[in-house]
XYZ file of C-alpha atoms in Angstrom:
616
model
C 15.379 0.411 36.207
C 15.806 -3.338 35.690
C 19.012 -4.513 34.036
C 17.574 -4.764 30.504
C 15.848 -1.385 30.679
C 18.983 0.238 32.097
C 21.203 -1.210 29.346
C 18.776 -0.505 26.494
C 17.991 3.005 27.702
C 21.693 3.866 27.904
C 22.227 2.668 24.318
C 19.101 4.484 23.137
C 20.201 7.725 24.819
C 23.663 7.467 23.231
C 22.302 6.657 19.770
C 19.381 9.138 19.777
C 20.212 11.892 22.288
C 17.653 14.404 20.992
C 14.869 11.830 20.866
C 15.669 10.522 24.341
C 15.586 14.078 25.682
C 12.194 14.651 24.046
C 10.879 11.443 25.652
C 12.431 12.031 29.087
C 9.073 12.616 30.823
C 7.678 9.440 29.260
C 10.663 7.455 30.529
C 10.262 8.860 34.042
C 6.536 8.110 34.002
C 7.096 4.529 32.816
C 9.470 3.794 35.703
C 6.760 4.779 38.168
C 3.790 3.269 36.295
C 4.726 0.483 33.831
C 2.115 -0.749 31.393
C -0.304 -3.205 33.066
C 0.562 -6.079 30.737
C 1.042 -9.736 31.589
C 4.589 -10.901 30.937
C 4.616 -14.700 30.736
C 7.028 -17.444 29.713
C 6.484 -19.297 26.462
C 6.883 -23.083 26.307
C 10.564 -22.681 25.376
C 11.154 -20.420 28.383
C 11.389 -17.111 26.478
C 9.265 -14.184 27.665
C 6.060 -13.321 25.858
C 3.299 -10.851 26.664
C -0.487 -10.573 26.783
C -2.120 -7.214 26.002
C -5.884 -7.081 26.704
C -6.059 -10.863 26.307
C -4.185 -10.653 22.989
C -0.979 -12.680 22.666
C 1.636 -10.485 21.002
C 3.941 -13.445 20.313
C 3.893 -17.216 20.065
C 3.202 -19.001 23.352
C 5.531 -21.796 22.265
C 8.623 -20.307 20.606
C 8.580 -16.535 19.904
C 12.112 -16.571 18.407
C 11.218 -19.197 15.803
C 7.989 -17.349 15.031
C 9.997 -14.142 14.436
C 12.511 -15.970 12.239
C 9.683 -17.252 10.050
C 8.062 -13.813 10.026
C 11.131 -12.048 8.585
C 12.173 -14.924 6.287
C 10.426 -13.511 3.204
C 12.598 -10.395 3.104
C 15.057 -10.432 0.166
C 17.930 -7.981 -0.123
C 17.725 -8.387 -3.902
C 14.131 -7.127 -3.933
C 14.001 -4.560 -1.092
C 16.249 -1.872 0.336
C 14.683 -1.197 3.745
C 12.396 -2.789 6.349
C 9.560 -1.030 8.178
C 8.189 -2.345 11.469
C 4.859 -0.839 12.547
C 5.013 -1.604 16.280
C 6.821 -4.765 17.365
C 5.574 -6.292 20.626
C 8.677 -7.115 22.642
C 10.895 -6.732 19.571
C 11.537 -10.328 18.549
C 11.010 -9.650 14.822
C 13.362 -6.630 14.473
C 15.970 -8.449 16.598
C 15.884 -11.465 14.271
C 15.871 -9.179 11.238
C 19.045 -7.276 12.116
C 20.836 -10.563 12.820
C 20.046 -11.776 9.320
C 20.413 -8.403 7.525
C 23.072 -6.369 9.367
C 23.410 -3.688 6.656
C 19.767 -3.187 5.587
C 18.116 0.065 6.810
C 15.502 -0.546 9.515
C 12.635 1.857 10.328
C 10.804 1.140 13.600
C 7.538 3.016 14.142
C 5.741 3.182 17.502
C 3.358 5.992 18.547
C 3.276 5.061 22.266
C 6.648 5.376 24.078
C 5.383 3.037 26.823
C 5.381 0.104 24.403
C 8.984 0.807 23.429
C 9.967 0.988 27.102
C 8.053 -2.202 27.840
C 10.104 -3.961 25.137
C 13.308 -2.394 26.499
C 12.524 -3.815 29.944
C 12.040 -7.410 28.751
C 14.500 -8.137 25.897
C 18.059 -7.169 25.026
C 17.760 -4.601 22.193
C 21.504 -3.995 21.805
C 21.647 -5.659 18.376
C 18.973 -3.245 17.137
C 20.314 -0.125 18.865
C 23.794 -0.855 17.492
C 22.458 -1.478 13.981
C 24.360 0.742 11.549
C 21.301 2.108 9.690
C 18.435 2.541 12.133
C 15.531 4.972 12.435
C 13.225 4.807 15.455
C 10.134 6.982 15.093
C 8.496 7.196 18.512
C 5.534 9.471 19.250
C 5.897 10.877 15.704
C 2.822 12.215 13.913
C 1.737 10.731 10.616
C 3.179 13.666 8.646
C 6.625 12.996 10.120
C 6.283 9.331 9.154
C 5.460 10.413 5.606
C 8.682 12.449 5.472
C 10.703 9.457 6.676
C 9.156 6.989 4.226
C 9.432 9.408 1.299
C 13.190 8.809 1.312
C 12.530 5.423 -0.315
C 10.558 4.204 -3.284
C 7.543 2.273 -2.055
C 8.733 -0.775 -4.020
C 11.947 -0.729 -1.972
C 10.154 -0.961 1.389
C 9.075 -4.208 3.027
C 6.505 -3.600 5.770
C 6.203 -5.890 8.810
C 3.016 -5.586 10.850
C 1.025 -7.965 13.072
C -2.584 -7.089 14.047
C -2.185 -8.067 17.714
C 0.919 -5.872 18.021
C -0.838 -2.830 16.534
C -4.134 -3.286 18.395
C -3.180 -0.534 20.882
C -2.686 1.934 17.984
C -5.043 0.584 15.351
C -5.992 3.935 13.755
C -2.373 5.114 13.726
C -1.179 1.863 12.125
C -3.892 2.126 9.477
C -2.819 5.707 8.744
C 0.808 4.607 8.280
C -0.259 1.727 6.022
C -2.373 4.216 4.069
C 0.719 6.370 3.511
C 2.624 3.344 2.217
C -0.261 2.358 -0.049
C -0.568 5.883 -1.461
C 3.180 5.950 -2.060
C 2.807 2.677 -3.966
C 0.020 4.175 -6.080
C 2.117 7.270 -6.735
C 5.170 5.229 -7.717
C 3.075 3.077 -10.045
C 1.657 6.180 -11.711
C 5.167 7.629 -12.043
C 6.476 4.408 -13.595
C 3.568 4.197 -16.033
C 4.027 7.850 -16.973
C 7.783 7.477 -17.467
C 7.374 4.427 -19.699
C 4.735 6.169 -21.792
C 6.170 9.669 -22.137
C 9.958 9.549 -21.600
C 10.729 9.701 -25.328
C 8.392 12.680 -25.732
C 10.116 14.454 -22.832
C 13.521 13.830 -24.396
C 12.390 15.169 -27.780
C 10.792 18.312 -26.306
C 13.730 18.971 -23.975
C 16.242 18.762 -26.809
C 14.243 21.089 -29.062
C 13.756 23.697 -26.330
C 17.271 23.702 -24.894
C 18.059 27.229 -26.010
C 15.087 28.543 -24.008
C 17.141 27.823 -20.883
C 19.572 30.521 -22.009
C 17.030 33.074 -23.220
C 14.222 33.017 -20.634
C 14.169 34.154 -17.013
C 13.366 31.726 -14.226
C 10.646 31.910 -11.614
C 13.276 32.518 -8.942
C 12.885 36.235 -9.652
C 9.474 36.059 -7.935
C 10.715 34.130 -4.898
C 9.590 35.854 -1.698
C 8.671 39.072 -3.494
C 5.267 39.289 -1.776
C 7.017 39.544 1.589
C 8.898 42.644 0.395
C 5.774 44.629 -0.467
C 4.357 47.525 1.497
C 1.118 45.539 1.769
C 1.126 41.768 1.051
C -1.206 40.656 -1.742
C -3.436 37.576 -1.527
C -3.067 35.018 -4.318
C -5.995 33.353 -6.094
C -5.428 30.039 -7.920
C -7.995 29.189 -10.583
C -8.399 25.475 -11.366
C -10.754 24.035 -13.990
C -13.275 22.204 -11.810
C -17.003 22.742 -12.400
C -17.318 24.985 -9.314
C -15.090 27.626 -10.933
C -18.252 28.841 -12.685
C -19.451 30.315 -9.363
C -16.342 32.545 -9.167
C -16.070 33.744 -12.778
C -18.492 36.694 -12.323
C -16.164 38.143 -9.660
C -12.862 37.829 -11.573
C -12.700 41.466 -12.663
C -12.866 42.679 -9.072
C -10.682 39.846 -7.754
C -7.897 40.816 -10.146
C -7.771 44.300 -8.602
C -7.367 42.791 -5.125
C -5.169 39.756 -5.706
C -2.655 38.101 -7.997
C -4.527 35.653 -10.232
C -2.799 32.377 -11.112
C -4.659 30.322 -13.689
C -3.947 26.713 -14.640
C -3.801 26.012 -18.364
C -7.077 24.067 -18.399
C -9.004 27.017 -16.931
C -7.588 29.717 -19.227
C -10.325 29.476 -21.842
C -13.030 30.104 -19.220
C -11.037 32.963 -17.710
C -10.542 34.728 -21.046
C -14.204 34.196 -21.945
C -15.018 36.498 -19.018
C -12.715 39.154 -20.445
C -10.040 38.656 -17.760
C -6.396 37.856 -18.475
C -4.798 36.261 -15.394
C -1.526 37.565 -14.006
C 0.083 34.142 -14.403
C -0.750 31.030 -16.435
C 0.757 27.695 -15.370
C 1.495 24.972 -17.936
C 4.173 22.401 -17.091
C 2.919 19.164 -18.672
C 4.923 18.359 -21.863
C 2.082 16.567 -23.638
C 0.689 17.874 -26.920
C -2.833 17.725 -25.462
C -1.807 20.267 -22.815
C -0.317 22.580 -25.424
C -3.765 22.528 -27.033
C -5.150 24.285 -23.943
C -3.504 27.427 -25.356
C -4.607 26.775 -28.933
C -6.206 29.835 -30.612
C -5.954 31.801 -27.332
C -4.071 34.992 -26.562
C -3.258 36.750 -23.278
C -0.960 39.717 -24.045
C -0.852 40.937 -20.415
C -0.327 37.523 -18.787
C 2.925 35.798 -17.826
C 3.204 32.138 -18.793
C 5.065 29.831 -16.402
C 6.255 26.642 -18.084
C 9.224 24.301 -18.225
C 11.815 23.534 -20.897
C 10.273 20.141 -21.749
C 6.922 21.670 -22.744
C 5.563 21.043 -26.231
C 7.479 23.485 -28.516
C 4.346 25.355 -29.666
C 3.833 26.542 -26.066
C 6.742 28.934 -26.542
C 4.868 30.639 -29.396
C 1.932 31.592 -27.174
C 1.060 35.286 -27.365
C 1.614 36.636 -23.856
C 3.531 39.345 -21.997
C 6.423 37.068 -20.985
C 7.361 33.402 -20.651
C 9.330 32.339 -17.575
C 10.699 28.890 -16.749
C 10.580 26.758 -13.653
C 13.345 24.205 -13.164
C 12.925 21.187 -15.362
C 11.741 17.896 -13.912
C 13.772 16.058 -16.559
C 17.480 15.140 -16.597
C 18.680 17.025 -19.684
C 17.164 20.290 -18.475
C 18.665 19.686 -15.035
C 22.093 19.107 -16.628
C 21.997 22.464 -18.416
C 20.573 24.354 -15.428
C 23.346 23.030 -13.219
C 25.851 24.650 -15.575
C 23.893 27.762 -16.573
C 21.841 28.622 -13.484
C 18.746 27.258 -11.761
C 15.325 28.529 -12.831
C 13.524 27.722 -9.563
C 11.850 24.487 -8.506
C 8.090 24.015 -8.309
C 6.364 21.197 -6.467
C 4.788 18.472 -8.588
C 1.923 16.632 -6.946
C 0.600 15.096 -10.152
C -1.755 17.968 -10.986
C -1.142 21.416 -12.484
C -3.123 22.786 -9.530
C -0.416 21.584 -7.136
C 2.185 23.399 -9.224
C 0.099 26.597 -9.319
C -0.345 26.498 -5.545
C 3.377 25.975 -5.016
C 4.182 28.911 -7.294
C 2.002 31.145 -5.087
C 3.800 29.831 -2.014
C 7.213 30.509 -3.552
C 6.156 34.068 -4.384
C 5.753 34.609 -0.649
C 1.971 34.437 -0.421
C 0.616 34.607 3.119
C -2.869 33.681 1.947
C -3.691 31.456 -1.035
C -7.317 31.201 -2.155
C -8.175 28.317 -4.488
C -11.227 28.226 -6.751
C -12.411 25.303 -8.854
C -10.007 22.747 -7.402
C -12.861 20.318 -6.863
C -10.923 17.026 -6.877
C -14.291 15.463 -7.540
C -17.318 15.789 -9.765
C -19.865 18.341 -8.453
C -23.112 17.818 -10.323
C -21.361 14.829 -11.976
C -19.413 17.254 -14.184
C -15.713 16.659 -14.858
C -14.671 20.231 -15.810
C -16.092 23.707 -15.995
C -18.278 24.412 -19.017
C -16.218 25.907 -21.809
C -12.875 24.518 -20.613
C -10.585 22.986 -23.214
C -11.389 19.514 -21.845
C -15.070 19.997 -22.561
C -14.438 21.709 -25.909
C -12.254 18.759 -26.945
C -15.051 16.335 -26.024
C -17.370 18.162 -28.411
C -14.745 18.356 -31.200
C -14.019 14.621 -31.212
C -17.504 13.359 -30.377
C -19.490 11.236 -32.812
C -22.534 8.980 -32.736
C -20.618 6.127 -31.085
C -18.394 8.215 -28.794
C -20.504 11.203 -27.781
C -19.337 13.910 -25.374
C -21.712 12.441 -22.769
C -20.056 9.016 -23.180
C -16.606 10.562 -22.725
C -17.705 12.349 -19.548
C -19.177 9.145 -18.144
C -15.916 7.309 -18.892
C -13.961 9.993 -17.028
C -16.335 9.692 -14.069
C -16.099 5.911 -13.820
C -12.531 5.135 -14.913
C -10.636 5.596 -11.643
C -12.628 3.712 -8.985
C -15.276 6.270 -7.966
C -16.085 6.822 -4.314
C -17.828 9.429 -2.176
C -16.357 12.081 0.121
C -17.552 15.445 1.494
C -17.392 18.968 0.082
C -17.085 22.164 2.143
C -20.869 22.303 2.505
C -20.804 18.905 4.189
C -22.541 17.315 1.218
C -21.583 14.074 -0.532
C -19.180 14.566 -3.436
C -18.367 11.951 -6.060
C -14.588 11.574 -6.322
C -12.066 8.801 -7.100
C -8.769 7.244 -6.007
C -6.708 9.398 -8.381
C -8.121 12.545 -6.774
C -7.274 11.197 -3.314
C -3.582 11.280 -4.213
C -3.848 14.979 -5.091
C -5.786 15.777 -1.893
C -3.164 13.887 0.129
C -0.420 16.027 -1.464
C -2.274 19.218 -0.529
C -3.030 17.980 2.976
C 0.662 17.434 3.710
C 2.103 20.450 1.914
C -0.504 22.921 3.160
C 0.265 21.912 6.733
C 3.982 22.515 6.190
C 3.206 25.847 4.483
C 0.938 26.911 7.355
C 3.718 26.244 9.851
C 5.870 28.572 7.718
C 3.205 31.320 7.631
C 1.129 30.531 4.511
C -2.545 29.619 4.980
C -4.660 28.088 2.200
C -8.396 28.504 1.613
C -10.997 27.244 -0.826
C -13.530 29.809 -2.026
C -15.623 27.187 -3.804
C -17.654 25.249 -1.258
C -18.565 22.563 -3.811
C -14.933 21.378 -3.818
C -13.584 18.355 -1.957
C -12.999 19.285 1.684
C -9.271 18.833 2.331
C -7.620 18.904 5.726
C -5.448 22.045 6.124
C -7.349 23.886 3.355
C -9.993 26.026 5.020
C -13.302 27.250 3.682
C -13.593 30.956 2.875
C -16.148 33.215 1.219
C -15.307 35.129 -1.959
C -16.979 38.155 -0.346
C -14.063 38.378 2.094
C -11.727 38.924 -0.841
C -14.052 41.384 -2.522
C -14.096 43.451 0.679
C -10.343 44.118 0.366
C -9.153 47.478 -1.009
C -7.930 47.882 -4.583
C -4.301 46.702 -4.625
C -3.461 47.500 -8.258
C -0.635 49.818 -7.213
C 0.906 47.189 -4.939
C 0.701 44.659 -7.767
C 2.775 46.965 -9.969
C 5.306 47.093 -7.141
C 5.358 43.255 -7.077
C 6.273 42.978 -10.771
C 8.772 45.850 -10.584
C 10.674 44.166 -7.754
C 10.733 40.876 -9.685
C 12.131 42.512 -12.803
C 14.800 44.244 -10.746
C 15.807 40.900 -9.219
C 16.059 39.360 -12.700
C 18.227 42.205 -13.966
C 20.598 41.926 -11.006
C 20.853 38.169 -11.557
C 21.709 38.594 -15.242
C 24.449 41.097 -14.424
C 26.005 39.015 -11.638
C 25.717 35.556 -13.204
C 29.032 33.850 -13.855
C 27.567 30.637 -15.222
C 28.756 28.946 -18.406
C 27.254 30.023 -21.730
C 24.962 27.763 -23.740
C 27.431 26.851 -26.506
C 30.056 25.701 -24.015
C 27.576 23.595 -22.045
C 26.090 22.082 -25.207
C 29.524 21.014 -26.524
C 30.394 19.560 -23.122
C 27.104 17.627 -23.024
C 27.682 16.036 -26.442
C 31.244 15.148 -25.473
C 30.091 13.548 -22.207
C 27.448 11.506 -24.029
C 30.009 10.232 -26.534
C 32.449 9.291 -23.749
C 29.676 7.508 -21.852
C 28.757 5.625 -25.027
C 32.377 4.478 -25.450
C 32.504 3.278 -21.817
C 29.238 1.308 -22.191
C 30.467 -0.300 -25.422
C 33.665 -1.348 -23.657
C 31.521 -2.973 -20.949
C 29.540 -4.831 -23.638
C 32.715 -6.138 -25.231
C 34.105 -7.286 -21.873
C 30.878 -9.167 -21.077
C 30.991 -10.954 -24.434
C 34.640 -11.825 -23.863
C 33.948 -13.308 -20.419
C 30.907 -15.253 -21.648
C 32.983 -16.839 -24.440
C 35.977 -17.581 -22.204
C 34.912 -18.266 -18.627
C 38.520 -18.744 -17.516
C 39.115 -15.013 -17.992
C 35.990 -14.048 -16.029
C 37.764 -13.160 -12.723
C 40.086 -10.591 -14.308
C 37.263 -9.280 -16.528
C 35.018 -8.729 -13.472
C 37.728 -6.417 -12.140
C 37.734 -4.474 -15.410
C 33.923 -4.287 -15.337
C 34.120 -2.748 -11.861
C 36.256 0.034 -13.345
C 33.762 0.452 -16.207
C 30.879 0.760 -13.724
C 32.812 3.329 -11.681
C 33.390 5.462 -14.796
C 29.686 5.268 -15.680
C 28.666 6.332 -12.183
C 31.088 9.274 -12.341
C 29.879 10.432 -15.758
C 28.087 13.783 -15.805
C 25.825 12.515 -18.586
C 24.529 9.377 -16.831
C 21.544 11.150 -15.242
C 20.482 12.644 -18.576
C 20.689 9.214 -20.214
C 18.494 7.789 -17.458
C 15.446 9.561 -18.906
C 15.004 6.993 -21.657
C 16.761 4.167 -19.828
C 14.301 1.341 -19.006
C 12.407 1.591 -15.726
C 13.047 -0.842 -12.890
C 9.928 -2.715 -13.989
C 11.210 -2.993 -17.583
C 14.633 -4.157 -16.410
C 12.951 -6.962 -14.462
C 11.148 -8.021 -17.640
C 14.335 -7.893 -19.718
C 16.295 -9.951 -17.184
C 13.688 -12.493 -16.092
C 15.126 -15.391 -18.169
C 18.828 -15.097 -17.313
C 20.946 -18.195 -16.575
C 20.848 -19.300 -12.925
C 24.620 -19.807 -12.528
C 25.639 -16.690 -10.509
C 28.670 -15.504 -12.528
C 27.003 -16.112 -15.869
C 23.813 -14.437 -14.652
C 25.810 -11.382 -13.577
C 27.508 -11.138 -16.977
C 24.270 -11.380 -18.955
C 22.611 -8.869 -16.622
C 25.471 -6.407 -17.099
C 25.376 -6.934 -20.849
C 21.675 -5.952 -20.943
C 22.332 -2.845 -18.852
C 25.210 -1.684 -21.072
C 23.165 -2.339 -24.232
C 20.197 -0.341 -22.922
C 22.525 2.488 -21.913
C 23.966 2.733 -25.427
C 20.423 2.804 -26.855
C 19.530 5.712 -24.577
C 22.661 7.645 -25.545
C 22.104 7.073 -29.257
C 18.536 8.374 -28.960
C 19.866 11.593 -27.437
C 22.552 12.025 -30.073
C 20.134 11.284 -32.910
C 17.543 13.765 -31.607
C 20.092 16.515 -30.999
C 21.519 16.039 -34.495
C 18.148 17.079 -35.957
C 17.850 20.269 -33.861
C 18.966 23.567 -35.361
C 20.011 26.139 -32.770
C 20.333 29.737 -33.828
C 23.736 31.355 -33.159
C 25.350 27.963 -32.671
């Protein structure tokens, strides 16, 4: 080893012992056969490198080039930096000098390029950086797991085409992950801004359901306890579901049927009540998917923020999954968890995850088209189509509504399981990406996923299967009874052993915590006004504000209040015209935050004051 490589390798081995052990063969190979690259001196005497006639750095002053490259990073705007490859490492070296406490994620698929950089430059400033992740030889799924720790808006990505030329496809895949995360975060922000007040209202009105209803945790792993594991069939509402409907009667004897809310109408029209119905979206429009329907032998899986009429649906039982919203999470923490379900933006993702949680070894999906087979948006007779007919008129016909749905989210073409072109869109690609990642993880854990509708979007890690394979299975009705008996026994044992707080106690505590948080925020408001009026008292008031902020952060009610607290995007809008003088800017910013917090608390208290709980 040369002196740089020896020093850098020793630091790398100390900092990342498991990773260095995994890459030991690569290190040994590099010592014997280094990359055939041309290391040259730039005009200022610093080393630079040519890779296949591509200059990876400036031929004049690579340090100055790197300084300019990282200059746009702002600690006020971003929380972490991502480097997709790095050449010799000039840019990350300059970055950690300027931002010693900002998390740094360095991604490089080829260990030889990392070792090449180790052999030319001193990487000690990077390898001693307090918050460093180096992802070497990691697959794209592992990169997704790393990046998912941050909001996409918090990540600043550094990439130079010449430095990623040796791993062009890999770099594009990583950038695609970042872009999809950005799309997902934008959708989440838009959804939160539009529906947060609805979620608060529904959650408050349904709070008592958290005490009364069982959670889905009673089904967790039950399929693995059976004498003969049962396959699970998930019914989504895509147009291709029509090809499976004639077989539902026989499929129900041989599998556990999970039906998403949008497909229930079609399922019942065939005379089949599914074993489970999944409805987790709190919107009124989703509650309408159950309107005028009845499934006395089905179990409805929903969440405490669902539209209140959902809980009046005529079915065998209603069970809850853990709430995605802060007030439900507050009460579950005190009274017992219901069981988390994955949320990939579609009810189909939730239905699939419920099957996985039940312990399914094989999950068969029908009608999850994630596209528009035959240029249809949903199966004929679904509530989506029925709604189109109900609200259609001469100007806005059902055909016009379908066309709008087809063209509203940047249509594109992909392939179905028959290898044919399928019209889809960017929104659907986010769902397929979720399945691609989660189905791979599930397969590694023993759960394999199939599509039994060949007209559906072909998704990596979801395999094509024929419905005839399911129909060839023996009748498993007796084993299904065993499945539900075990689940009920688990629920009964849980009820008898639970030592969690009762609803009345938790409710009183929640109101008290909200009122205390309101008093703290009002004190912060008053202190800000006092400091703005008398700047001489600002230093001592800043100390008091630090105590106020600490009390807010320690409040048990702060997360619940965050539901209707403005999003990061809204806060930027509210604070865009603040004074430029630093201390005054800080005071006005804090004043806005405290004011918005009191608004959120008052909305909770006002809503809860209108709710009448029985036995309270």
